[in-house]
């Protein structure tokens, strides 16, 4: 049984304070090996010194979550990996209506509580999934014949009981899941049949009454890029906001296929953020046609990097949740015949190339996998050098990356430049950036300040531009 210990829930940013404590916890994937008596092979020893994804995300105040199943938490490797690599958990199935209230008025919290307790023991955030969904509904709801008032009463009981129970524990909820089909029209369900599209606004009002502090999301798949379905969501949430419905965010589930990540994902995140919503990538996996080859895994790594970078480039995209701890626990092979290997950690708890591409996107090292290695034999002649690359451009804005390479052993660095064409930095990562007009000073973010001669690190930013985007002259000073 859950013991409520005051308001323990963590919000983005609060997790940062955990980084130090976590570094005392076992060292991520390599921990499974580090606990054995035998000396570590070189590659594993190198991994043991790497920060975990959780530590990197905590340092940046971002969510890096996973979906978990209560039935697996008694497996030591599973529990350790879920706790050390992720700062957020989502109930993959254990909070769904059919599990929580299988018969009318009979609530069963056993499995849901196990995950809440696990998250609290490990100081993790919880993203609540899900309250109103056409699927995994008990038959008494799915096939029920209700008047409007009766169904509103059924919804209110379910939502107020569930959200009320976890008021102190769960800070964000998928209130309504998948209400629109791939045809961009409202999906048939008992909710839509009985109440029309108003069931969505009603569900959000009910959740808000049950916990006015919770952040409330609508959530769906195939809305990651700009397309007819995400356009329908754009219209829907704009209407909900105009009606004063308490909706705070939208979840892009991100069930994707390797090599087919929509190129408009960042632009799509940005347009929902511009409406005033928080965006979260809530169920990310990127599936591969089996068998997985090195080439396919490298494509998948680039895909993960693209999604993670798209989120982290937009202030207002609060993070990413992957849909399972390892490939062994993914829903993909059960649903898509011949496809799998969709997650960043394989079934033997080994990091895949996509683990390392996320690691790098979060400001860590690219790991032992593919990726440009610094050339330690050829350091620059001064304290450091900085190279500026514009990586993306659009009307009124751009994204750039700066790579700092140390010429001597450094404990910190500062890069300065002046924009020539009216550009301005609006949101940076992996560096602390201050601007005065077009003059910019970027200093290391602490965790990436220490570089040995020849070693490199990168930071990036999104900027605004009023005309052309130039590549300015940089100066780099080390300490
Ligand atoms: O609990 C029964 C178990 O008793 C039985 O022995 C077993 C036999 O197959 O089935 C078990 O139920 C399965 C359940 O997961 C729990 O493991 C169901 O068959 C299976 O269909 C169900 O799949 C889940 C699916 O939602 C249902 O729609 C997946 O695990 C879960 O990952 C998936 O998650 C959804 C999100 O909630 C919403 N977005 C899409 C995402 C992927 O489909």
Coordinates of N, CA and C in Angstrom, one line a residue, residues 234 237 241 248-250 252 265-280 310-311 313-318:
X234 N -3.8 20.3 -33.7 CA -3.5 21.7 -33.6 C -4.8 22.5 -33.4
X237 N -6.6 21.5 -30.0 CA -6.1 22.1 -28.7 C -6.2 23.6 -28.7
X241 N -8.1 25.5 -25.7 CA -7.5 26.6 -25.0 C -8.4 27.8 -25.1
X248 N -2.6 21.5 -20.5 CA -1.2 22.0 -20.3 C -0.3 21.5 -21.4
X249 N -0.5 20.4 -21.9 CA 0.5 19.8 -22.8 C 0.0 18.8 -23.8
X250 N 0.8 18.5 -24.7 CA 0.5 17.4 -25.7 C 1.7 16.4 -25.8
X252 N 3.6 13.7 -27.9 CA 3.8 13.0 -29.2 C 4.4 11.6 -28.8
X265 N 9.7 17.3 -37.4 CA 9.3 17.1 -36.0 C 9.6 18.3 -35.1
X266 N 10.8 19.0 -35.4 CA 11.1 20.1 -34.5 C 10.1 21.3 -34.8
X267 N 9.8 21.5 -36.0 CA 8.9 22.6 -36.4 C 7.5 22.3 -35.8
X268 N 7.1 21.0 -35.8 CA 5.8 20.6 -35.2 C 5.8 20.8 -33.7
X269 N 6.9 20.5 -33.0 CA 7.0 20.7 -31.6 C 6.8 22.2 -31.3
X270 N 7.5 23.0 -32.1 CA 7.6 24.4 -31.9 C 6.2 25.0 -32.1
X271 N 5.4 24.5 -33.0 CA 4.1 25.2 -33.3 C 3.1 24.9 -32.1
X272 N 3.2 23.7 -31.4 CA 2.4 23.5 -30.3 C 2.9 24.3 -29.1
X273 N 4.2 24.4 -28.9 CA 4.8 25.3 -27.9 C 4.3 26.7 -28.0
X274 N 4.3 27.1 -29.3 CA 3.9 28.5 -29.6 C 2.4 28.7 -29.2
X275 N 1.6 27.7 -29.1 CA 0.2 27.8 -28.6 C 0.2 27.9 -27.1
X276 N 1.3 27.7 -26.5 CA 1.4 27.8 -25.0 C 1.4 26.5 -24.3
X277 N 1.6 25.4 -25.1 CA 1.6 24.1 -24.5 C 3.0 23.6 -24.2
X278 N 3.1 22.7 -23.2 CA 4.3 21.9 -23.0 C 4.2 20.7 -24.0
X279 N 5.3 20.3 -24.6 CA 5.3 19.1 -25.5 C 6.3 18.1 -24.8
X280 N 5.9 16.9 -24.8 CA 6.7 15.8 -24.3 C 6.7 14.7 -25.4
X310 N 15.5 17.4 -31.5 CA 14.4 18.2 -31.9 C 13.6 18.7 -30.6
X311 N 13.5 17.8 -29.7 CA 12.8 18.1 -28.4 C 13.7 19.1 -27.6
X313 N 15.9 21.1 -28.5 CA 16.2 22.4 -29.2 C 15.0 23.4 -28.9
X314 N 13.9 22.9 -28.5 CA 12.7 23.8 -28.3 C 12.5 23.9 -26.8
X315 N 12.6 25.2 -26.4 CA 12.3 25.4 -25.0 C 10.7 25.2 -24.8
X316 N 10.3 24.4 -23.9 CA 8.9 24.0 -23.9 C 8.7 22.6 -24.2
X317 N 9.7 21.9 -24.8 CA 9.7 20.5 -24.9 C 10.4 19.9 -23.7
X318 N 9.8 19.3 -22.8 CA 10.3 19.0 -21.5 C 11.1 17.7 -21.4

